[in-house]
CSV table of N, CA and C in Angstrom, one decimal:
chain,number,residue,atom,x,y,z
A,1,MET,N,-25.5,5.0,-9.8
A,1,MET,CA,-24.1,4.6,-9.8
A,1,MET,C,-23.8,3.7,-10.9
A,2,GLU,N,-22.7,3.9,-11.6
A,2,GLU,CA,-22.2,3.0,-12.7
A,2,GLU,C,-22.0,1.6,-12.2
A,3,ASN,N,-22.2,0.7,-13.1
A,3,ASN,CA,-21.8,-0.7,-12.7
A,3,ASN,C,-20.3,-0.9,-12.8
A,4,PHE,N,-19.9,-2.0,-12.2
A,4,PHE,CA,-18.4,-2.3,-12.1
A,4,PHE,C,-17.7,-2.2,-13.5
A,5,GLU,N,-18.3,-2.8,-14.5
A,5,GLU,CA,-17.6,-2.9,-15.8
A,5,GLU,C,-17.5,-1.5,-16.4
A,6,THR,N,-18.6,-0.7,-16.3
A,6,THR,CA,-18.6,0.6,-16.9
A,6,THR,C,-17.6,1.5,-16.2
A,7,SER,N,-17.5,1.4,-14.9
A,7,SER,CA,-16.6,2.2,-14.1
A,7,SER,C,-15.1,1.8,-14.5
A,8,ALA,N,-14.9,0.5,-14.8
A,8,ALA,CA,-13.5,0.1,-15.1
A,8,ALA,C,-13.1,0.6,-16.5
A,9,ILE,N,-14.1,0.7,-17.4
A,9,ILE,CA,-13.7,1.1,-18.7
A,9,ILE,C,-13.7,2.7,-18.9
A,10,ARG,N,-14.6,3.3,-18.2
A,10,ARG,CA,-14.7,4.8,-18.4
A,10,ARG,C,-13.8,5.7,-17.6
A,11,THR,N,-13.2,5.2,-16.5
A,11,THR,CA,-12.3,6.0,-15.7
A,11,THR,C,-11.0,6.0,-16.5
A,12,GLN,N,-10.6,7.2,-16.9
A,12,GLN,CA,-9.3,7.4,-17.5
A,12,GLN,C,-8.9,8.9,-17.4
A,13,THR,N,-7.6,9.1,-17.7
A,13,THR,CA,-7.0,10.4,-17.6
A,13,THR,C,-7.7,11.3,-18.7
A,14,GLU,N,-7.5,12.6,-18.6
A,14,GLU,CA,-8.1,13.5,-19.6
A,14,GLU,C,-7.4,13.2,-20.9
A,15,ARG,N,-8.2,13.4,-21.9
A,15,ARG,CA,-7.6,13.2,-23.3
A,15,ARG,C,-6.7,14.4,-23.6
A,16,THR,N,-5.7,14.1,-24.4
A,16,THR,CA,-4.8,15.2,-24.9
A,16,THR,C,-5.4,15.9,-26.0
A,17,GLN,N,-4.7,16.9,-26.6
A,17,GLN,CA,-5.2,17.6,-27.7
A,17,GLN,C,-5.4,16.8,-28.9
A,18,PHE,N,-4.9,15.5,-28.9
A,18,PHE,CA,-5.1,14.6,-30.0
A,18,PHE,C,-6.4,13.8,-30.0
A,19,ASP,N,-7.2,14.0,-28.9
A,19,ASP,CA,-8.5,13.3,-28.8
A,19,ASP,C,-8.4,11.8,-29.0
A,20,GLU,N,-7.4,11.1,-28.4
A,20,GLU,CA,-7.3,9.7,-28.5
A,20,GLU,C,-8.4,9.0,-27.9
A,21,HIS,N,-8.7,7.8,-28.3
A,21,HIS,CA,-9.8,7.0,-27.7
A,21,HIS,C,-9.4,6.4,-26.4
A,22,SER,N,-8.2,6.0,-26.2
A,22,SER,CA,-7.7,5.4,-24.9
A,22,SER,C,-6.4,6.2,-24.5
A,23,THR,N,-6.1,6.0,-23.3
A,23,THR,CA,-5.0,6.7,-22.7
A,23,THR,C,-3.7,6.3,-23.4
A,24,PRO,N,-2.9,7.2,-23.9
A,24,PRO,CA,-1.6,6.9,-24.5
A,24,PRO,C,-0.6,6.4,-23.4
A,25,LEU,N,0.3,5.6,-23.8
A,25,LEU,CA,1.4,5.1,-22.9
A,25,LEU,C,2.4,6.3,-22.7
A,26,TYR,N,2.7,6.6,-21.5
A,26,TYR,CA,3.6,7.7,-21.2
A,26,TYR,C,5.0,7.0,-20.9
A,27,LEU,N,5.8,6.9,-21.9
A,27,LEU,CA,7.1,6.2,-21.8
A,27,LEU,C,8.2,7.1,-21.6
A,28,THR,N,8.0,8.0,-20.6
A,28,THR,CA,9.1,9.0,-20.3
A,28,THR,C,9.5,8.8,-18.9
A,29,SER,N,10.7,9.2,-18.6
A,29,SER,CA,11.2,9.1,-17.2
A,29,SER,C,10.9,10.4,-16.4
A,30,SER,N,10.9,11.5,-17.2
A,30,SER,CA,10.7,12.8,-16.5
A,30,SER,C,9.7,13.6,-17.3
A,31,PHE,N,9.4,14.7,-16.7
A,31,PHE,CA,8.4,15.6,-17.3
A,31,PHE,C,9.0,17.1,-17.3
A,32,ILE,N,8.5,17.9,-18.1
A,32,ILE,CA,9.1,19.3,-18.2
A,32,ILE,C,8.3,20.2,-17.3
A,33,PHE,N,9.0,21.3,-17.1
A,33,PHE,CA,8.4,22.4,-16.3
A,33,PHE,C,8.4,23.7,-17.1
A,34,GLN,N,7.4,24.6,-16.8
A,34,GLN,CA,7.3,25.8,-17.6
A,34,GLN,C,8.5,26.7,-17.3
A,35,ASP,N,8.9,26.7,-16.0
A,35,ASP,CA,10.0,27.6,-15.6
A,35,ASP,C,10.5,27.1,-14.2
A,36,ALA,N,11.5,27.8,-13.7
A,36,ALA,CA,12.1,27.4,-12.4
A,36,ALA,C,11.1,27.4,-11.3
A,37,GLU,N,10.2,28.4,-11.3
A,37,GLU,CA,9.1,28.5,-10.3
A,37,GLU,C,8.2,27.4,-10.4
A,38,ASP,N,7.8,27.0,-11.6
A,38,ASP,CA,6.9,25.8,-11.8
A,38,ASP,C,7.6,24.5,-11.2
A,39,MET,N,8.9,24.4,-11.4
A,39,MET,CA,9.6,23.2,-10.9
A,39,MET,C,9.7,23.3,-9.4
A,40,ARG,N,10.0,24.4,-8.8
A,40,ARG,CA,10.1,24.6,-7.4
A,40,ARG,C,8.7,24.2,-6.7
A,41,ALA,N,7.7,24.8,-7.2
A,41,ALA,CA,6.3,24.6,-6.6
A,41,ALA,C,5.9,23.1,-6.8
A,42,SER,N,6.3,22.5,-7.9
A,42,SER,CA,5.9,21.1,-8.1
A,42,SER,C,6.7,20.2,-7.1
A,43,PHE,N,8.0,20.4,-7.0
A,43,PHE,CA,8.7,19.6,-6.0
A,43,PHE,C,8.3,19.9,-4.6
A,44,ALA,N,7.8,21.0,-4.3
A,44,ALA,CA,7.4,21.4,-2.9
A,44,ALA,C,6.0,20.9,-2.7
A,45,GLU,N,5.4,20.2,-3.7
A,45,GLU,CA,4.0,19.7,-3.6
A,45,GLU,C,3.0,20.7,-3.4
A,46,GLU,N,3.3,21.9,-3.9
A,46,GLU,CA,2.3,23.0,-3.8
A,46,GLU,C,1.3,23.0,-5.0
A,47,LYS,N,1.6,22.2,-6.0
A,47,LYS,CA,0.7,22.0,-7.1
A,47,LYS,C,0.9,20.5,-7.6
A,48,PRO,N,-0.2,19.9,-8.0
A,48,PRO,CA,-0.1,18.5,-8.5
A,48,PRO,C,0.5,18.5,-9.9
A,49,LYS,N,1.6,17.7,-10.0
A,49,LYS,CA,2.2,17.6,-11.3
A,49,LYS,C,3.1,16.4,-11.3
A,50,ASN,N,3.2,15.7,-12.4
A,50,ASN,CA,4.1,14.6,-12.5
A,50,ASN,C,5.5,15.1,-12.6
A,51,LEU,N,6.4,14.5,-11.8
A,51,LEU,CA,7.7,14.9,-11.7
A,51,LEU,C,8.7,14.0,-12.4
A,52,TYR,N,8.5,12.7,-12.1
A,52,TYR,CA,9.5,11.7,-12.5
A,52,TYR,C,8.7,10.4,-12.4
A,53,SER,N,8.8,9.5,-13.4
A,53,SER,CA,7.9,8.4,-13.5
A,53,SER,C,8.1,7.4,-12.4
A,54,ARG,N,9.2,7.4,-11.6
A,54,ARG,CA,9.3,6.6,-10.5
A,54,ARG,C,8.4,7.1,-9.3
A,55,PHE,N,8.0,8.4,-9.4
A,55,PHE,CA,7.1,8.9,-8.4
A,55,PHE,C,5.7,8.9,-8.8
A,56,SER,N,5.5,9.4,-10.0
A,56,SER,CA,4.1,9.4,-10.5
A,56,SER,C,4.2,9.4,-12.1
A,57,ASN,N,3.1,8.9,-12.7
A,57,ASN,CA,3.0,8.8,-14.1
A,57,ASN,C,1.5,8.8,-14.4
A,58,PRO,N,1.1,9.4,-15.5
A,58,PRO,CA,-0.3,9.4,-15.9
A,58,PRO,C,-0.9,8.0,-16.0
A,59,ASN,N,-0.2,7.0,-16.5
A,59,ASN,CA,-0.7,5.7,-16.6
A,59,ASN,C,-0.9,5.0,-15.2
A,60,VAL,N,0.0,5.2,-14.3
A,60,VAL,CA,-0.1,4.7,-13.0
A,60,VAL,C,-1.3,5.4,-12.3
A,61,SER,N,-1.4,6.7,-12.4
A,61,SER,CA,-2.5,7.4,-11.8
A,61,SER,C,-3.8,6.9,-12.3
A,62,GLU,N,-4.0,6.7,-13.6
A,62,GLU,CA,-5.2,6.2,-14.1
A,62,GLU,C,-5.5,4.8,-13.6
A,63,PHE,N,-4.5,3.9,-13.5
A,63,PHE,CA,-4.7,2.6,-12.9
A,63,PHE,C,-5.2,2.7,-11.5
A,64,THR,N,-4.5,3.5,-10.7
A,64,THR,CA,-4.9,3.5,-9.2
A,64,THR,C,-6.3,4.2,-9.1
A,65,GLU,N,-6.6,5.1,-9.9
A,65,GLU,CA,-8.0,5.7,-9.9
A,65,GLU,C,-9.0,4.7,-10.2
A,66,LYS,N,-8.8,3.9,-11.2
A,66,LYS,CA,-9.7,2.9,-11.6
A,66,LYS,C,-9.9,1.8,-10.5
A,67,ILE,N,-8.8,1.4,-9.9
A,67,ILE,CA,-9.0,0.4,-8.9
A,67,ILE,C,-9.7,0.9,-7.7
A,68,ALA,N,-9.3,2.1,-7.3
A,68,ALA,CA,-10.0,2.8,-6.1
A,68,ALA,C,-11.5,3.0,-6.4
A,69,LYS,N,-11.8,3.4,-7.6
A,69,LYS,CA,-13.2,3.6,-7.9
A,69,LYS,C,-14.0,2.3,-7.8
A,70,MET,N,-13.4,1.2,-8.4
A,70,MET,CA,-14.1,-0.1,-8.4
A,70,MET,C,-14.2,-0.7,-7.0
A,71,GLU,N,-13.2,-0.3,-6.1
A,71,GLU,CA,-13.2,-0.8,-4.8
A,71,GLU,C,-14.0,0.1,-3.8
A,72,GLY,N,-14.5,1.2,-4.3
A,72,GLY,CA,-15.2,2.1,-3.5
A,72,GLY,C,-14.3,2.9,-2.5
A,73,ALA,N,-13.0,3.0,-2.8
A,73,ALA,CA,-12.0,3.7,-2.0
A,73,ALA,C,-11.8,5.1,-2.4
A,74,GLU,N,-11.3,5.9,-1.5
A,74,GLU,CA,-11.0,7.3,-1.9
A,74,GLU,C,-9.7,7.4,-2.8
A,75,ALA,N,-8.7,6.6,-2.5
A,75,ALA,CA,-7.5,6.6,-3.3
A,75,ALA,C,-6.8,5.3,-3.2
A,76,GLY,N,-5.7,5.2,-3.9
A,76,GLY,CA,-4.9,3.9,-3.8
A,76,GLY,C,-3.5,4.2,-4.3
A,77,TYR,N,-2.7,3.1,-4.1
A,77,TYR,CA,-1.3,3.2,-4.6
A,77,TYR,C,-1.0,1.9,-5.4
A,78,ALA,N,-0.1,2.1,-6.3
A,78,ALA,CA,0.3,0.9,-7.1
A,78,ALA,C,1.8,0.7,-7.0
A,79,PHE,N,2.2,-0.5,-6.9
A,79,PHE,CA,3.6,-0.9,-6.7
A,79,PHE,C,4.0,-1.9,-7.8
A,80,ALA,N,5.3,-1.9,-8.1
A,80,ALA,CA,5.8,-2.9,-9.1
A,80,ALA,C,5.9,-4.3,-8.5
A,81,THR,N,6.0,-4.4,-7.2
A,81,THR,CA,6.1,-5.7,-6.6
A,81,THR,C,5.3,-5.8,-5.3
A,82,GLY,N,5.0,-7.0,-4.8
A,82,GLY,CA,4.4,-7.2,-3.5
A,82,GLY,C,5.3,-6.7,-2.4
A,83,MET,N,6.6,-6.9,-2.5
A,83,MET,CA,7.5,-6.5,-1.4
A,83,MET,C,7.5,-5.0,-1.4
A,84,ALA,N,7.5,-4.3,-2.5
A,84,ALA,CA,7.5,-2.9,-2.5
A,84,ALA,C,6.2,-2.4,-1.8
A,85,ALA,N,5.1,-3.0,-2.0
A,85,ALA,CA,3.9,-2.6,-1.3
A,85,ALA,C,4.0,-2.9,0.2
A,86,ILE,N,4.5,-4.0,0.6
A,86,ILE,CA,4.6,-4.4,2.0
A,86,ILE,C,5.6,-3.4,2.7
A,87,TYR,N,6.7,-3.2,2.1
A,87,TYR,CA,7.7,-2.3,2.8
A,87,TYR,C,7.2,-0.9,2.9
A,88,SER,N,6.6,-0.4,1.8
A,88,SER,CA,6.0,1.0,1.8
A,88,SER,C,5.0,1.2,2.9
A,89,THR,N,4.1,0.2,3.0
A,89,THR,CA,3.1,0.2,4.1
A,89,THR,C,3.7,0.3,5.4
A,90,PHE,N,4.6,-0.6,5.7
A,90,PHE,CA,5.3,-0.6,7.0
A,90,PHE,C,6.0,0.7,7.2
A,91,ALA,N,6.7,1.2,6.2
A,91,ALA,CA,7.5,2.5,6.4
A,91,ALA,C,6.6,3.6,6.7
A,92,ALA,N,5.4,3.6,6.1
A,92,ALA,CA,4.4,4.7,6.3
A,92,ALA,C,3.8,4.6,7.7
A,93,LEU,N,3.6,3.4,8.3
A,93,LEU,CA,2.9,3.3,9.5
A,93,LEU,C,3.7,3.1,10.8
A,94,LEU,N,5.0,2.7,10.6
A,94,LEU,CA,5.9,2.4,11.8
A,94,LEU,C,6.9,3.5,12.1
A,95,SER,N,7.2,3.6,13.3
A,95,SER,CA,8.3,4.4,13.8
A,95,SER,C,9.2,3.6,14.8
A,96,ALA,N,10.4,4.2,15.1
A,96,ALA,CA,11.2,3.5,16.0
A,96,ALA,C,10.5,3.3,17.3
A,97,GLY,N,10.7,2.1,17.9
A,97,GLY,CA,10.0,1.7,19.1
A,97,GLY,C,8.7,1.0,18.9
A,98,ASP,N,8.2,0.9,17.7
A,98,ASP,CA,6.9,0.2,17.5
A,98,ASP,C,7.1,-1.3,17.5
A,99,HIS,N,5.9,-1.9,17.5
A,99,HIS,CA,5.9,-3.4,17.6
A,99,HIS,C,4.9,-3.9,16.5
A,100,ILE,N,5.2,-5.1,16.0
A,100,ILE,CA,4.4,-5.8,15.0
A,100,ILE,C,4.1,-7.2,15.6
A,101,VAL,N,2.8,-7.6,15.4
A,101,VAL,CA,2.4,-9.0,15.7
A,101,VAL,C,2.1,-9.6,14.3
A,102,SER,N,2.8,-10.7,14.0
A,102,SER,CA,2.7,-11.3,12.7
A,102,SER,C,2.5,-12.8,12.8
A,103,CYS,N,1.7,-13.3,11.9
A,103,CYS,CA,1.6,-14.8,11.8
A,103,CYS,C,3.0,-15.3,11.3
A,104,GLN,N,3.4,-16.5,11.7
A,104,GLN,CA,4.7,-17.0,11.3
A,104,GLN,C,4.8,-17.3,9.8
A,105,SER,N,3.7,-17.6,9.2
A,105,SER,CA,3.9,-18.0,7.8
A,105,SER,C,3.8,-16.7,6.9
A,106,VAL,N,4.9,-16.1,6.7
A,106,VAL,CA,5.0,-14.9,5.9
A,106,VAL,C,6.1,-15.2,4.8
A,107,PHE,N,6.0,-14.4,3.7
A,107,PHE,CA,7.0,-14.5,2.6
A,107,PHE,C,8.4,-14.3,3.2
A,108,GLY,N,9.4,-15.0,2.7
A,108,GLY,CA,10.7,-15.0,3.2
A,108,GLY,C,11.3,-13.6,3.3
A,109,SER,N,11.0,-12.7,2.3
A,109,SER,CA,11.6,-11.4,2.3
A,109,SER,C,10.9,-10.5,3.4
A,110,THR,N,9.6,-10.8,3.7
A,110,THR,CA,9.0,-10.1,4.8
A,110,THR,C,9.6,-10.5,6.1
A,111,HIS,N,9.9,-11.8,6.2
A,111,HIS,CA,10.6,-12.3,7.4
A,111,HIS,C,12.0,-11.6,7.6
A,112,THR,N,12.7,-11.4,6.5
A,112,THR,CA,14.0,-10.7,6.5
A,112,THR,C,13.8,-9.3,7.0
A,113,LEU,N,12.7,-8.6,6.5
A,113,LEU,CA,12.5,-7.2,7.0
A,113,LEU,C,12.3,-7.3,8.5
A,114,PHE,N,11.5,-8.2,9.0
A,114,PHE,CA,11.2,-8.3,10.5
A,114,PHE,C,12.4,-8.6,11.3
A,115,THR,N,13.3,-9.5,10.8
A,115,THR,CA,14.4,-10.0,11.6
A,115,THR,C,15.7,-9.3,11.4
A,116,LYS,N,15.9,-8.8,10.2
A,116,LYS,CA,17.2,-8.2,9.9
A,116,LYS,C,17.2,-6.7,9.8
A,117,TYR,N,16.2,-6.1,9.2
A,117,TYR,CA,16.2,-4.6,9.0
A,117,TYR,C,15.4,-3.8,10.1
A,118,PHE,N,14.3,-4.3,10.4
A,118,PHE,CA,13.5,-3.5,11.4
A,118,PHE,C,14.1,-3.4,12.7
A,119,PRO,N,14.8,-4.5,13.2
A,119,PRO,CA,15.5,-4.3,14.5
A,119,PRO,C,16.5,-3.2,14.5
A,120,LYS,N,17.1,-2.9,13.4
A,120,LYS,CA,18.1,-1.7,13.3
A,120,LYS,C,17.4,-0.4,13.6
A,121,TRP,N,16.1,-0.4,13.4
A,121,TRP,CA,15.3,0.8,13.7
A,121,TRP,C,14.5,0.7,14.9
A,122,ASN,N,14.9,-0.3,15.8
A,122,ASN,CA,14.2,-0.5,17.0
A,122,ASN,C,12.7,-0.8,16.8
A,123,ILE,N,12.4,-1.6,15.8
A,123,ILE,CA,11.0,-2.1,15.6
A,123,ILE,C,11.1,-3.6,15.8
A,124,GLU,N,10.2,-4.0,16.7
A,124,GLU,CA,10.2,-5.4,17.2
A,124,GLU,C,9.1,-6.2,16.5
A,125,THR,N,9.3,-7.5,16.3
A,125,THR,CA,8.2,-8.3,15.7
A,125,THR,C,8.0,-9.5,16.6
A,126,THR,N,6.8,-9.8,16.9
A,126,THR,CA,6.4,-11.1,17.7
A,126,THR,C,5.6,-11.9,16.7
A,127,TYR,N,6.0,-13.2,16.6
A,127,TYR,CA,5.3,-14.1,15.7
A,127,TYR,C,4.3,-14.9,16.5
A,128,PHE,N,3.3,-15.4,15.9
A,128,PHE,CA,2.3,-16.3,16.5
A,128,PHE,C,2.1,-17.4,15.5
A,129,LYS,N,1.8,-18.6,16.0
A,129,LYS,CA,1.5,-19.7,15.1
A,129,LYS,C,0.0,-19.7,14.7
A,130,ALA,N,-0.3,-20.1,13.5
A,130,ALA,CA,-1.7,-20.1,13.0
A,130,ALA,C,-2.6,-20.9,14.0
A,131,GLU,N,-2.1,-22.0,14.5
A,131,GLU,CA,-2.9,-22.8,15.4
A,131,GLU,C,-3.1,-22.1,16.8
A,132,ASP,N,-2.4,-21.1,17.0
A,132,ASP,CA,-2.5,-20.3,18.3
A,132,ASP,C,-3.2,-19.0,18.1
A,133,ALA,N,-3.9,-18.9,17.0
A,133,ALA,CA,-4.6,-17.6,16.6
A,133,ALA,C,-5.6,-17.1,17.7
A,134,GLU,N,-6.2,-18.1,18.4
A,134,GLU,CA,-7.2,-17.7,19.4
A,134,GLU,C,-6.5,-16.9,20.5
A,135,ASN,N,-5.2,-17.1,20.7
A,135,ASN,CA,-4.5,-16.4,21.8
A,135,ASN,C,-3.6,-15.2,21.3
A,136,VAL,N,-3.9,-14.7,20.2
A,136,VAL,CA,-3.1,-13.7,19.6
A,136,VAL,C,-3.1,-12.4,20.5
A,137,GLU,N,-4.1,-12.2,21.2
A,137,GLU,CA,-4.2,-11.0,22.1
A,137,GLU,C,-3.1,-10.9,23.1
A,138,GLN,N,-2.6,-12.1,23.5
A,138,GLN,CA,-1.5,-12.0,24.5
A,138,GLN,C,-0.2,-11.4,23.9
A,139,TYR,N,-0.1,-11.4,22.6
A,139,TYR,CA,1.1,-10.8,22.0
A,139,TYR,C,1.1,-9.3,21.7
A,140,ILE,N,-0.1,-8.8,21.9
A,140,ILE,CA,-0.3,-7.3,21.6
A,140,ILE,C,0.2,-6.5,22.8
A,141,LYS,N,1.0,-5.5,22.5
A,141,LYS,CA,1.6,-4.6,23.5
A,141,LYS,C,1.1,-3.2,23.3
A,142,PRO,N,1.3,-2.3,24.2
A,142,PRO,CA,0.9,-0.9,24.1
A,142,PRO,C,1.5,-0.3,22.8
A,143,ASN,N,2.6,-0.7,22.4
A,143,ASN,CA,3.3,-0.1,21.2
A,143,ASN,C,3.0,-0.9,19.9
A,144,THR,N,2.1,-1.9,20.0
A,144,THR,CA,1.8,-2.7,18.8
A,144,THR,C,1.1,-1.8,17.8
A,145,LYS,N,1.6,-1.6,16.6
A,145,LYS,CA,1.0,-0.8,15.6
A,145,LYS,C,0.4,-1.6,14.4
A,146,ILE,N,0.9,-2.8,14.2
A,146,ILE,CA,0.4,-3.6,13.1
A,146,ILE,C,0.2,-5.0,13.5
A,147,LEU,N,-1.0,-5.6,13.1
A,147,LEU,CA,-1.3,-7.0,13.2
A,147,LEU,C,-1.2,-7.5,11.8
A,148,TYR,N,-0.1,-8.2,11.4
A,148,TYR,CA,0.1,-8.6,10.0
A,148,TYR,C,-0.2,-10.0,9.8
A,149,LEU,N,-1.1,-10.2,8.8
A,149,LEU,CA,-1.5,-11.5,8.4
A,149,LEU,C,-1.2,-11.7,6.9
A,150,LYS,N,-0.6,-12.8,6.6
A,150,LYS,CA,-0.5,-13.2,5.2
A,150,LYS,C,-1.7,-14.0,4.8
A,151,PRO,N,-2.3,-13.7,3.7
A,151,PRO,CA,-3.5,-14.5,3.3
A,151,PRO,C,-3.1,-16.0,3.3
A,152,LEU,N,-3.9,-16.7,4.1
A,152,LEU,CA,-3.7,-18.1,4.3
A,152,LEU,C,-4.9,-18.9,3.8
A,153,PRO,N,-4.8,-20.1,3.4
A,153,PRO,CA,-6.0,-20.9,3.0
A,153,PRO,C,-6.7,-21.4,4.3
A,154,ILE,N,-6.3,-20.9,5.4
A,154,ILE,CA,-7.0,-21.4,6.6
A,154,ILE,C,-8.1,-20.3,7.0
A,155,LEU,N,-9.3,-20.5,6.5
A,155,LEU,CA,-10.3,-19.5,6.8
A,155,LEU,C,-10.6,-19.3,8.2
A,156,ARG,N,-10.4,-20.4,9.0
A,156,ARG,CA,-10.7,-20.2,10.5
A,156,ARG,C,-9.8,-19.1,11.1
A,157,LEU,N,-8.5,-19.1,10.7
A,157,LEU,CA,-7.6,-18.1,11.2
A,157,LEU,C,-8.0,-16.8,10.8
A,158,LYS,N,-8.4,-16.6,9.5
A,158,LYS,CA,-8.8,-15.3,9.1
A,158,LYS,C,-10.0,-14.8,9.9
A,159,PHE,N,-11.0,-15.6,10.1
A,159,PHE,CA,-12.2,-15.1,10.8
A,159,PHE,C,-11.9,-14.9,12.3
A,160,LEU,N,-11.0,-15.7,12.9
A,160,LEU,CA,-10.7,-15.5,14.3
A,160,LEU,C,-10.0,-14.2,14.5
A,161,ILE,N,-9.0,-13.9,13.6
A,161,ILE,CA,-8.3,-12.6,13.7
A,161,ILE,C,-9.2,-11.4,13.5
A,162,LEU,N,-10.0,-11.5,12.4
A,162,LEU,CA,-10.8,-10.4,12.1
A,162,LEU,C,-11.9,-10.2,13.2
A,163,SER,N,-12.4,-11.2,13.8
A,163,SER,CA,-13.3,-11.1,14.9
A,163,SER,C,-12.6,-10.5,16.1
A,164,PHE,N,-11.4,-11.0,16.4
A,164,PHE,CA,-10.7,-10.4,17.6
A,164,PHE,C,-10.4,-8.9,17.3
A,165,TRP,N,-10.0,-8.6,16.1
A,165,TRP,CA,-9.6,-7.2,15.8
A,165,TRP,C,-10.9,-6.3,15.9
A,166,ALA,N,-12.0,-6.8,15.4
A,166,ALA,CA,-13.2,-6.0,15.5
A,166,ALA,C,-13.7,-5.8,16.9
A,167,ASP,N,-13.6,-6.8,17.7
A,167,ASP,CA,-14.0,-6.7,19.1
A,167,ASP,C,-13.0,-5.8,19.9
A,168,SER,N,-11.8,-5.8,19.6
A,168,SER,CA,-10.8,-4.9,20.3
A,168,SER,C,-11.0,-3.5,19.9
A,169,GLN,N,-11.5,-3.2,18.7
A,169,GLN,CA,-11.7,-1.8,18.3
A,169,GLN,C,-13.0,-1.2,19.0
A,170,GLU,N,-13.8,-2.0,19.5
A,170,GLU,CA,-15.0,-1.5,20.2
A,170,GLU,C,-14.8,-1.0,21.6
A,171,THR,N,-13.6,-1.4,22.2
A,171,THR,CA,-13.4,-0.9,23.6
A,171,THR,C,-12.5,0.3,23.6
């Protein structure tokens, strides 16, 4: 297995016909299609192809492949902001009627999602205090889908939650 540094350097997109040493920057917003059928199949996700840089881009693909490889993950996603990552994760995992258990100390915009936007979609959030982490189990309901923790400098909280979560997954 390659070491971390080698993996970080060597993972890259295929070279173009110009045999460049490093990946060129793709400063385009859109990509071309060979014909209408190529476009239809691409948008229907029947074939892998870059469509529009807000959806996919060779540079972003290379970045996520490198990070995933270095982390030992199958795949990954990259976002322009932390809130984009947080919202996209919630949107992918939650449905109407679901429940979130969250520590109280979250970023202000995350709190706004929990209190202003998610209730519109019938998604409820219950907060717990860091000093009450040992009792977090009492807040979990049958429809709880996410236990959300903002990284805190309180290592005790982190270990209590992870320990609880690991124990609850065994039953």
